[in-house]
Amino acid sequence: MELELLNLFLVLVVAWIGGSVATRVGYPSILGELIAGIIFGPALLQVLAPTETTTVLAEIGVLLMMLYIGMEIDFRELGKASWAGLLAAIGGFIVPFALGYYAVLGFGGSNLGALFVAIAVGVTSLATKSRILVDLKLLNTRIAHVLMAGALISDTLALIIFAGIISFTDAGSIEFLEILVVTGKAVLFFAVTGLLGIYVLPYLGKQLEKAGFTNRTLFFTIMLIIAIGFAELAELAGLHSILGAFIAGLFLRESIFNRKLSKELNKVFYDISIGFLAPIFFVTAGYHVTFDVFQNNLTLLIVILIVAVVGKIFGTALFYLPSGNGWREGITVGTGMNGRGAVEIVIAGIGLSLGFIDNEIFSILVFMAIFTTATVPVFLTWTTTWLRKRGELVLSSSEKKGILFLGAGPLSLYIAKKLNNKAPLSLIDSNIDNCVRANNLGLKCIQGNALKEETLMEAGGNEAGTFVSLTNNSEINVLAAQLASETMGIPNIYVSLTPSTEGANVELLDPIGASTIFAKKTDPYKWDYKLENKAFEEILTEITEHISSRDFLKQISQKEGDILPIFYENGEGELNIYHYGIELEPGYKVHYLK
Amino acid sequence: MELELLNLFLVLVVAWIGGSVATRVGYPSILGELIAGIIFGPALLQVLAPTETTTVLAEIGVLLMMLYIGMEIDFRELGKASWAGLLAAIGGFIVPFALGYYAVLGFGGSNLGALFVAIAVGVTSLATKSRILVDLKLLNTRIAHVLMAGALISDTLALIIFAGIISFTDAGSIEFLEILVVTGKAVLFFAVTGLLGIYVLPYLGKQLEKAGFTNRTLFFTIMLIIAIGFAELAELAGLHSILGAFIAGLFLRESIFNRKLSKELNKVFYDISIGFLAPIFFVTAGYHVTFDVFQNNLTLLIVILIVAVVGKIFGTALFYLPSGNGWREGITVGTGMNGRGAVEIVIAGIGLSLGFIDNEIFSILVFMAIFTTATVPVFLTWTTTWLRKRGELVLSSSEKKGILFLGAGPLSLYIAKKLNNKAPLSLIDSNIDNCVRANNLGLKCIQGNALKEETLMEAGGNEAGTFVSLTNNSEINVLAAQLASETMGIPNIYVSLTPSTEGANVELLDPIGASTIFAKKTDPYKWDYKLENKAFEEILTEITEHISSRDFLKQISQKEGDILPIFYENGEGELNIYHYGIELEPGYKVHYLK
């Protein structure tokens, strides 16, 4: 029972500090973890060294991380991924892949080593994306959607090619029969896991649900067993276990088990992999880095860095041309996809442990990951500023842009009418008269109880990106918002709260990340009445200085008395629902009722 | 990167199957896991064998399980643990400890081996308790509380004595200076961890809260780091890492971080330890079992089984005498504490790996754990039936028996008045008049918003075992119930829902394990009115056949029209609130309003 506890403790601590520092300055935590491993590991300070404990935990960590990455990929989203995303993914993969491959061969590397480097150069980081897109306020642009689809497709592509290489290296020779067997085994693997994932797992899920099992830990254990079972199947088929775990993740999405439970367990797998085991992998990956490469192989290092950056950016831009979105947007997408991250390090690590690449090539790949990831925020800021200045930053025609209103009273109808041509929109009301009225205005309205999952589903909650709770009952608003967040995963939730000191209050919104619509407690009745009797004016005002939506409301209320801010228009003229927590910038416009 | 994946997969599968079968037939899952390890391991089928992967994961699993066990122990509960619980714990530990020690010495065992066996024989399983108490309907009896307190104290005692032994074995010699150093280090460990736990961690928690950190994974990582840090501190002090993890768990309870987050993370640690890693430990513990012991050491095996069972039961009963609760109750408590479980196997495993006991003694201890745990439901059924028949099954004057009512309308007041002398009781109402009225009836009433955590705290939500949501607003009832469950951890929650097809519905109660008060949707207004105008009768009826509370209500409503069942009295004459999901037995009585 001699665990190398002190070592494990230190690894977790440096991983945590490294990760925190990295995210604090806007980089993915993996960057900090890698660097921590390099600094405290054998390469520099030599405080840390590999131990059996960290080796085992790191390997389990990689499996669970691949499982989690798989879980995060939404088949439907991938299916809907635009033509543009596919082009970007292929171009951004193939060009650096080819360049990387020939570069290594040119420097006298082995065929297999070259293939590993090529994959590593080709992949795209998933981890970098969201945070940077938020920071640069790109989430609602076409670029953001292309980037996400591109990264997903590129990672999936990389893993499949990686699997192919792994399965052929096992074979050794390249005789025809051998190739047939190897290919057959891989095909069998995909067929078996596909059948299991598409038919057996959902069946199992239904049986468990029927039998009334709701114990979270039970489902957690079952998911673990499935993941490790799939990983083992991949090994048996001559592929690599990470591919099995990844595919298990693809299937273990919400559909299999109870929706709420799945969401909870998704978080648990995130905690375990990203909060515990995967950082151990990245720190220990840093151990294998050697600085000798700067003396022995500096040219190759520089060549690979150039190939990675130039190949990725221009490869993406080149293949992106047929999308018709212009070469400038292609370049911008390329800079956004330039990061390498978790998957690259995992593949490089496997290459190292299988002996296909040596420590120096591995070090080059790690430095490449760090360097390219570091470029993303810098380059992407440049390119998007450039596009923005030219007025070419196109807003997305995104998938999950549906808006769901709870309550079809006059105020809801007023707001919904204005947004109706911008997004698929539907309303829910328990009162049939309200629904009929909405229908007469050309709006879709479901009559039903919004506190039931099936009503939300019927109203298209699955496809909605925004949920607006606007009945006169604050508590119904809050409960419906909880359901919309927890079972439908709707990201933007705006809730109306009445100005009573009793009952539902803002504290209840925090846990689901919802915010107060209109940036204040409001009595919808009052405005319903005014709207019904046409006793209101619509006013449009422009923002002149940076101000929060809450402060702006206060400011304007002091001047004008009782008003209700409904929308704000950002710089691109996009109409958005006014709510608590927006930072309004000069040039934005606010629509309010008086 | 060659994980022994197939082996890990099989270990998880047999652990899961073993655990499921065990819990299905009413035993703790650890029993099934141990037996699975014995059957599939080297002892019998030889399908499984130790691997590096399972060894490391098992060891991390033990640490996380000890952390979790620590987290589950409530200082306040321990502090309040009755005199009786303390007596039971001491008697149930010391007597089998002494008998076990001399038994091993008598068979020619070493001093250290004897000490390890003695501790193993002394401990009491925590895992067995709750499930069996529920099955035997003992949760509300004094025995249940003595058992829980007893098991907690006994485990804590065992771990401290274990730590003492470990620290002295390290010293080797028993010179005075040596003893001083060893004791000093142990004292230092408790002082340092105590200071960290009592001052530093809460301070850290407050700082993080102030800085606005709410990222769950961040807190998860911090808790892991603290646990492993404490484990390492224990090692440095010459104690064992499990003690450090256990003590970290004691401090990492709700108080440190945000209440809701802590509850969530507590579940995550449960998932990881009990749903993933600890089962690996118990299966692999089964590997070390050898059946040779039946040939070579059968007498010792039998002696230890006898010592364990007889020592535990009669030791407990003997020391229990001064409690004044009678020797029969002492025997009953003894049979309930007779199980050994996780902690015993952990200690035995450490003894084996440090070489203090050999495989045969280890096997004896495993068989002892299996045997004694198996006796608990059997013996406890006998003894409690015996007590029940003699009318000596005393109901508990438990700690968390407070009742909290939301809504102080006439119906609430009617119910509260009847329960007022049985339990500390308070009401919450936003209406000051209702509160004044409650006060005039001698009831405690807090005027405030029940959807705020501070109101629930003020009303004693922390101490409440029952929460009754009985306002006329179903949605407020549900939201308050969520808060009561999630932030206060109140176990029994009864919610009133109005008979509307809109708004809050039963589906919303499932996730928090609440049930519908009165076993049907009710309009409190109507009954408030009847109660106000004294337009009702109270009727008491006796149950003649086993029936669910829902069916009984239907049955009686068919005969008598619109009635409202308020209480049921169980066989012991205890008055309980009528709600959905009770199984009524012949002899029970139901109070209803008409």
PDB file of N, CA and C in Angstrom, chain B residues 124-178:
ATOM      1  N   THR B 124     -17.229  -1.743  13.504  1.00  0.00           N
ATOM      2  CA  THR B 124     -18.643  -1.947  13.208  1.00  0.00           C
ATOM      3  C   THR B 124     -18.911  -1.355  11.833  1.00  0.00           C
ATOM      4  N   SER B 125     -19.711  -2.043  11.059  1.00  0.00           N
ATOM      5  CA  SER B 125     -19.958  -1.562   9.711  1.00  0.00           C
ATOM      6  C   SER B 125     -20.912  -0.385   9.702  1.00  0.00           C
ATOM      7  N   LEU B 126     -20.536   0.642   8.977  1.00  0.00           N
ATOM      8  CA  LEU B 126     -21.442   1.772   8.784  1.00  0.00           C
ATOM      9  C   LEU B 126     -22.406   1.480   7.644  1.00  0.00           C
ATOM     10  N   ALA B 127     -21.897   0.722   6.668  1.00  0.00           N
ATOM     11  CA  ALA B 127     -22.653   0.580   5.423  1.00  0.00           C
ATOM     12  C   ALA B 127     -23.956  -0.174   5.611  1.00  0.00           C
ATOM     13  N   THR B 128     -23.911  -1.150   6.495  1.00  0.00           N
ATOM     14  CA  THR B 128     -25.112  -1.972   6.659  1.00  0.00           C
ATOM     15  C   THR B 128     -26.311  -1.196   7.163  1.00  0.00           C
ATOM     16  N   LYS B 129     -26.017  -0.215   7.979  1.00  0.00           N
ATOM     17  CA  LYS B 129     -27.080   0.302   8.829  1.00  0.00           C
ATOM     18  C   LYS B 129     -28.363   0.741   8.130  1.00  0.00           C
ATOM     19  N   SER B 130     -28.303   1.787   7.354  1.00  0.00           N
ATOM     20  CA  SER B 130     -29.541   2.456   6.951  1.00  0.00           C
ATOM     21  C   SER B 130     -30.504   1.520   6.241  1.00  0.00           C
ATOM     22  N   ARG B 131     -29.979   0.768   5.276  1.00  0.00           N
ATOM     23  CA  ARG B 131     -30.837  -0.088   4.481  1.00  0.00           C
ATOM     24  C   ARG B 131     -31.636  -1.069   5.338  1.00  0.00           C
ATOM     25  N   ILE B 132     -30.917  -1.725   6.251  1.00  0.00           N
ATOM     26  CA  ILE B 132     -31.572  -2.722   7.086  1.00  0.00           C
ATOM     27  C   ILE B 132     -32.579  -2.064   8.020  1.00  0.00           C
ATOM     28  N   LEU B 133     -32.229  -0.885   8.523  1.00  0.00           N
ATOM     29  CA  LEU B 133     -33.143  -0.184   9.423  1.00  0.00           C
ATOM     30  C   LEU B 133     -34.435   0.183   8.697  1.00  0.00           C
ATOM     31  N   VAL B 134     -34.287   0.551   7.427  1.00  0.00           N
ATOM     32  CA  VAL B 134     -35.481   0.868   6.646  1.00  0.00           C
ATOM     33  C   VAL B 134     -36.309  -0.396   6.440  1.00  0.00           C
ATOM     34  N   ASP B 135     -35.626  -1.471   6.022  1.00  0.00           N
ATOM     35  CA  ASP B 135     -36.334  -2.727   5.755  1.00  0.00           C
ATOM     36  C   ASP B 135     -37.097  -3.209   6.976  1.00  0.00           C
ATOM     37  N   LEU B 136     -36.471  -3.086   8.126  1.00  0.00           N
ATOM     38  CA  LEU B 136     -37.119  -3.577   9.343  1.00  0.00           C
ATOM     39  C   LEU B 136     -37.982  -2.510   9.997  1.00  0.00           C
ATOM     40  N   LYS B 137     -38.174  -1.387   9.311  1.00  0.00           N
ATOM     41  CA  LYS B 137     -38.996  -0.284   9.829  1.00  0.00           C
ATOM     42  C   LYS B 137     -38.559   0.148  11.220  1.00  0.00           C
ATOM     43  N   LEU B 138     -37.273   0.357  11.365  1.00  0.00           N
ATOM     44  CA  LEU B 138     -36.744   0.722  12.677  1.00  0.00           C
ATOM     45  C   LEU B 138     -36.283   2.170  12.724  1.00  0.00           C
ATOM     46  N   LEU B 139     -36.391   2.875  11.598  1.00  0.00           N
ATOM     47  CA  LEU B 139     -35.742   4.189  11.513  1.00  0.00           C
ATOM     48  C   LEU B 139     -36.147   5.137  12.634  1.00  0.00           C
ATOM     49  N   ASN B 140     -37.369   5.012  13.087  1.00  0.00           N
ATOM     50  CA  ASN B 140     -37.829   5.959  14.100  1.00  0.00           C
ATOM     51  C   ASN B 140     -37.718   5.419  15.522  1.00  0.00           C
ATOM     52  N   THR B 141     -36.931   4.358  15.683  1.00  0.00           N
ATOM     53  CA  THR B 141     -36.798   3.801  17.029  1.00  0.00           C
ATOM     54  C   THR B 141     -35.511   4.286  17.686  1.00  0.00           C
ATOM     55  N   ARG B 142     -35.482   4.155  19.010  1.00  0.00           N
ATOM     56  CA  ARG B 142     -34.280   4.557  19.736  1.00  0.00           C
ATOM     57  C   ARG B 142     -33.089   3.709  19.292  1.00  0.00           C
ATOM     58  N   ILE B 143     -33.354   2.431  19.018  1.00  0.00           N
ATOM     59  CA  ILE B 143     -32.285   1.522  18.608  1.00  0.00           C
ATOM     60  C   ILE B 143     -31.540   2.062  17.389  1.00  0.00           C
ATOM     61  N   ALA B 144     -32.307   2.568  16.419  1.00  0.00           N
ATOM     62  CA  ALA B 144     -31.682   3.061  15.202  1.00  0.00           C
ATOM     63  C   ALA B 144     -30.672   4.156  15.519  1.00  0.00           C
ATOM     64  N   HIS B 145     -31.056   5.045  16.416  1.00  0.00           N
ATOM     65  CA  HIS B 145     -30.147   6.155  16.706  1.00  0.00           C
ATOM     66  C   HIS B 145     -28.926   5.700  17.484  1.00  0.00           C
ATOM     67  N   VAL B 146     -29.162   4.769  18.407  1.00  0.00           N
ATOM     68  CA  VAL B 146     -28.017   4.227  19.141  1.00  0.00           C
ATOM     69  C   VAL B 146     -27.076   3.516  18.161  1.00  0.00           C
ATOM     70  N   LEU B 147     -27.649   2.759  17.227  1.00  0.00           N
ATOM     71  CA  LEU B 147     -26.832   2.017  16.267  1.00  0.00           C
ATOM     72  C   LEU B 147     -25.979   2.959  15.428  1.00  0.00           C
ATOM     73  N   MET B 148     -26.603   4.022  14.926  1.00  0.00           N
ATOM     74  CA  MET B 148     -25.840   4.920  14.056  1.00  0.00           C
ATOM     75  C   MET B 148     -24.726   5.592  14.825  1.00  0.00           C
ATOM     76  N   ALA B 149     -25.078   6.142  16.003  1.00  0.00           N
ATOM     77  CA  ALA B 149     -24.060   6.797  16.814  1.00  0.00           C
ATOM     78  C   ALA B 149     -22.982   5.787  17.178  1.00  0.00           C
ATOM     79  N   GLY B 150     -23.413   4.583  17.537  1.00  0.00           N
ATOM     80  CA  GLY B 150     -22.466   3.549  17.945  1.00  0.00           C
ATOM     81  C   GLY B 150     -21.488   3.214  16.833  1.00  0.00           C
ATOM     82  N   ALA B 151     -22.012   3.024  15.634  1.00  0.00           N
ATOM     83  CA  ALA B 151     -21.146   2.663  14.515  1.00  0.00           C
ATOM     84  C   ALA B 151     -20.142   3.776  14.223  1.00  0.00           C
ATOM     85  N   LEU B 152     -20.627   5.026  14.248  1.00  0.00           N
ATOM     86  CA  LEU B 152     -19.738   6.150  13.973  1.00  0.00           C
ATOM     87  C   LEU B 152     -18.614   6.224  14.993  1.00  0.00           C
ATOM     88  N   ILE B 153     -18.991   6.160  16.275  1.00  0.00           N
ATOM     89  CA  ILE B 153     -17.981   6.277  17.327  1.00  0.00           C
ATOM     90  C   ILE B 153     -17.017   5.106  17.237  1.00  0.00           C
ATOM     91  N   SER B 154     -17.561   3.938  17.007  1.00  0.00           N
ATOM     92  CA  SER B 154     -16.716   2.754  16.988  1.00  0.00           C
ATOM     93  C   SER B 154     -15.719   2.819  15.831  1.00  0.00           C
ATOM     94  N   ASP B 155     -16.174   3.307  14.664  1.00  0.00           N
ATOM     95  CA  ASP B 155     -15.246   3.435  13.538  1.00  0.00           C
ATOM     96  C   ASP B 155     -14.168   4.465  13.815  1.00  0.00           C
ATOM     97  N   THR B 156     -14.571   5.579  14.410  1.00  0.00           N
ATOM     98  CA  THR B 156     -13.598   6.615  14.720  1.00  0.00           C
ATOM     99  C   THR B 156     -12.561   6.073  15.703  1.00  0.00           C
ATOM    100  N   LEU B 157     -13.064   5.386  16.723  1.00  0.00           N
ATOM    101  CA  LEU B 157     -12.201   4.753  17.728  1.00  0.00           C
ATOM    102  C   LEU B 157     -11.220   3.793  17.060  1.00  0.00           C
ATOM    103  N   ALA B 158     -11.760   2.949  16.180  1.00  0.00           N
ATOM    104  CA  ALA B 158     -10.932   1.940  15.517  1.00  0.00           C
ATOM    105  C   ALA B 158      -9.825   2.613  14.715  1.00  0.00           C
ATOM    106  N   LEU B 159     -10.177   3.683  14.011  1.00  0.00           N
ATOM    107  CA  LEU B 159      -9.179   4.348  13.177  1.00  0.00           C
ATOM    108  C   LEU B 159      -8.090   4.990  14.014  1.00  0.00           C
ATOM    109  N   ILE B 160      -8.477   5.530  15.170  1.00  0.00           N
ATOM    110  CA  ILE B 160      -7.477   6.169  16.023  1.00  0.00           C
ATOM    111  C   ILE B 160      -6.524   5.120  16.593  1.00  0.00           C
ATOM    112  N   ILE B 161      -7.090   4.027  17.087  1.00  0.00           N
ATOM    113  CA  ILE B 161      -6.241   2.965  17.639  1.00  0.00           C
ATOM    114  C   ILE B 161      -5.347   2.380  16.544  1.00  0.00           C
ATOM    115  N   PHE B 162      -5.931   2.219  15.366  1.00  0.00           N
ATOM    116  CA  PHE B 162      -5.165   1.734  14.224  1.00  0.00           C
ATOM    117  C   PHE B 162      -3.989   2.665  13.945  1.00  0.00           C
ATOM    118  N   ALA B 163      -4.275   3.969  13.963  1.00  0.00           N
ATOM    119  CA  ALA B 163      -3.214   4.940  13.708  1.00  0.00           C
ATOM    120  C   ALA B 163      -2.116   4.809  14.752  1.00  0.00           C
ATOM    121  N   GLY B 164      -2.543   4.638  15.994  1.00  0.00           N
ATOM    122  CA  GLY B 164      -1.571   4.481  17.069  1.00  0.00           C
ATOM    123  C   GLY B 164      -0.669   3.283  16.811  1.00  0.00           C
ATOM    124  N   ILE B 165      -1.271   2.171  16.454  1.00  0.00           N
ATOM    125  CA  ILE B 165      -0.470   0.962  16.208  1.00  0.00           C
ATOM    126  C   ILE B 165       0.498   1.186  15.055  1.00  0.00           C
ATOM    127  N   ILE B 166      -0.026   1.741  13.968  1.00  0.00           N
ATOM    128  CA  ILE B 166       0.811   1.986  12.795  1.00  0.00           C
ATOM    129  C   ILE B 166       1.990   2.870  13.161  1.00  0.00           C
ATOM    130  N   SER B 167       1.726   3.903  13.930  1.00  0.00           N
ATOM    131  CA  SER B 167       2.826   4.826  14.201  1.00  0.00           C
ATOM    132  C   SER B 167       3.873   4.162  15.074  1.00  0.00           C
ATOM    133  N   PHE B 168       3.462   3.254  15.970  1.00  0.00           N
ATOM    134  CA  PHE B 168       4.453   2.592  16.807  1.00  0.00           C
ATOM    135  C   PHE B 168       5.194   1.475  16.093  1.00  0.00           C
ATOM    136  N   THR B 169       4.521   0.839  15.131  1.00  0.00           N
ATOM    137  CA  THR B 169       5.240  -0.208  14.409  1.00  0.00           C
ATOM    138  C   THR B 169       6.378   0.397  13.602  1.00  0.00           C
ATOM    139  N   ASP B 170       6.152   1.605  13.134  1.00  0.00           N
ATOM    140  CA  ASP B 170       7.207   2.283  12.397  1.00  0.00           C
ATOM    141  C   ASP B 170       8.435   2.503  13.262  1.00  0.00           C
ATOM    142  N   ALA B 171       8.154   2.829  14.523  1.00  0.00           N
ATOM    143  CA  ALA B 171       9.262   3.157  15.424  1.00  0.00           C
ATOM    144  C   ALA B 171      10.160   1.954  15.643  1.00  0.00           C
ATOM    145  N   GLY B 172       9.568   0.795  15.642  1.00  0.00           N
ATOM    146  CA  GLY B 172      10.384  -0.410  15.814  1.00  0.00           C
ATOM    147  C   GLY B 172      10.641  -0.678  17.274  1.00  0.00           C
ATOM    148  N   SER B 173      11.546   0.014  17.862  1.00  0.00           N
ATOM    149  CA  SER B 173      11.848  -0.210  19.275  1.00  0.00           C
ATOM    150  C   SER B 173      10.831   0.527  20.137  1.00  0.00           C
ATOM    151  N   ILE B 174      10.898   0.284  21.422  1.00  0.00           N
ATOM    152  CA  ILE B 174       9.929   0.946  22.284  1.00  0.00           C
ATOM    153  C   ILE B 174      10.665   1.740  23.360  1.00  0.00           C
ATOM    154  N   GLU B 175      11.741   2.379  22.961  1.00  0.00           N
ATOM    155  CA  GLU B 175      12.459   3.214  23.920  1.00  0.00           C
ATOM    156  C   GLU B 175      11.635   4.443  24.248  1.00  0.00           C
ATOM    157  N   PHE B 176      11.921   5.019  25.379  1.00  0.00           N
ATOM    158  CA  PHE B 176      11.112   6.138  25.845  1.00  0.00           C
ATOM    159  C   PHE B 176      11.124   7.301  24.844  1.00  0.00           C
ATOM    160  N   LEU B 177      12.339   7.647  24.389  1.00  0.00           N
ATOM    161  CA  LEU B 177      12.482   8.780  23.480  1.00  0.00           C
ATOM    162  C   LEU B 177      11.700   8.523  22.199  1.00  0.00           C
ATOM    163  N   GLU B 178      11.850   7.299  21.733  1.00  0.00           N
ATOM    164  CA  GLU B 178      11.147   6.870  20.524  1.00  0.00           C
ATOM    165  C   GLU B 178       9.645   7.075  20.685  1.00  0.00           C
TER     166      GLU B 178
END
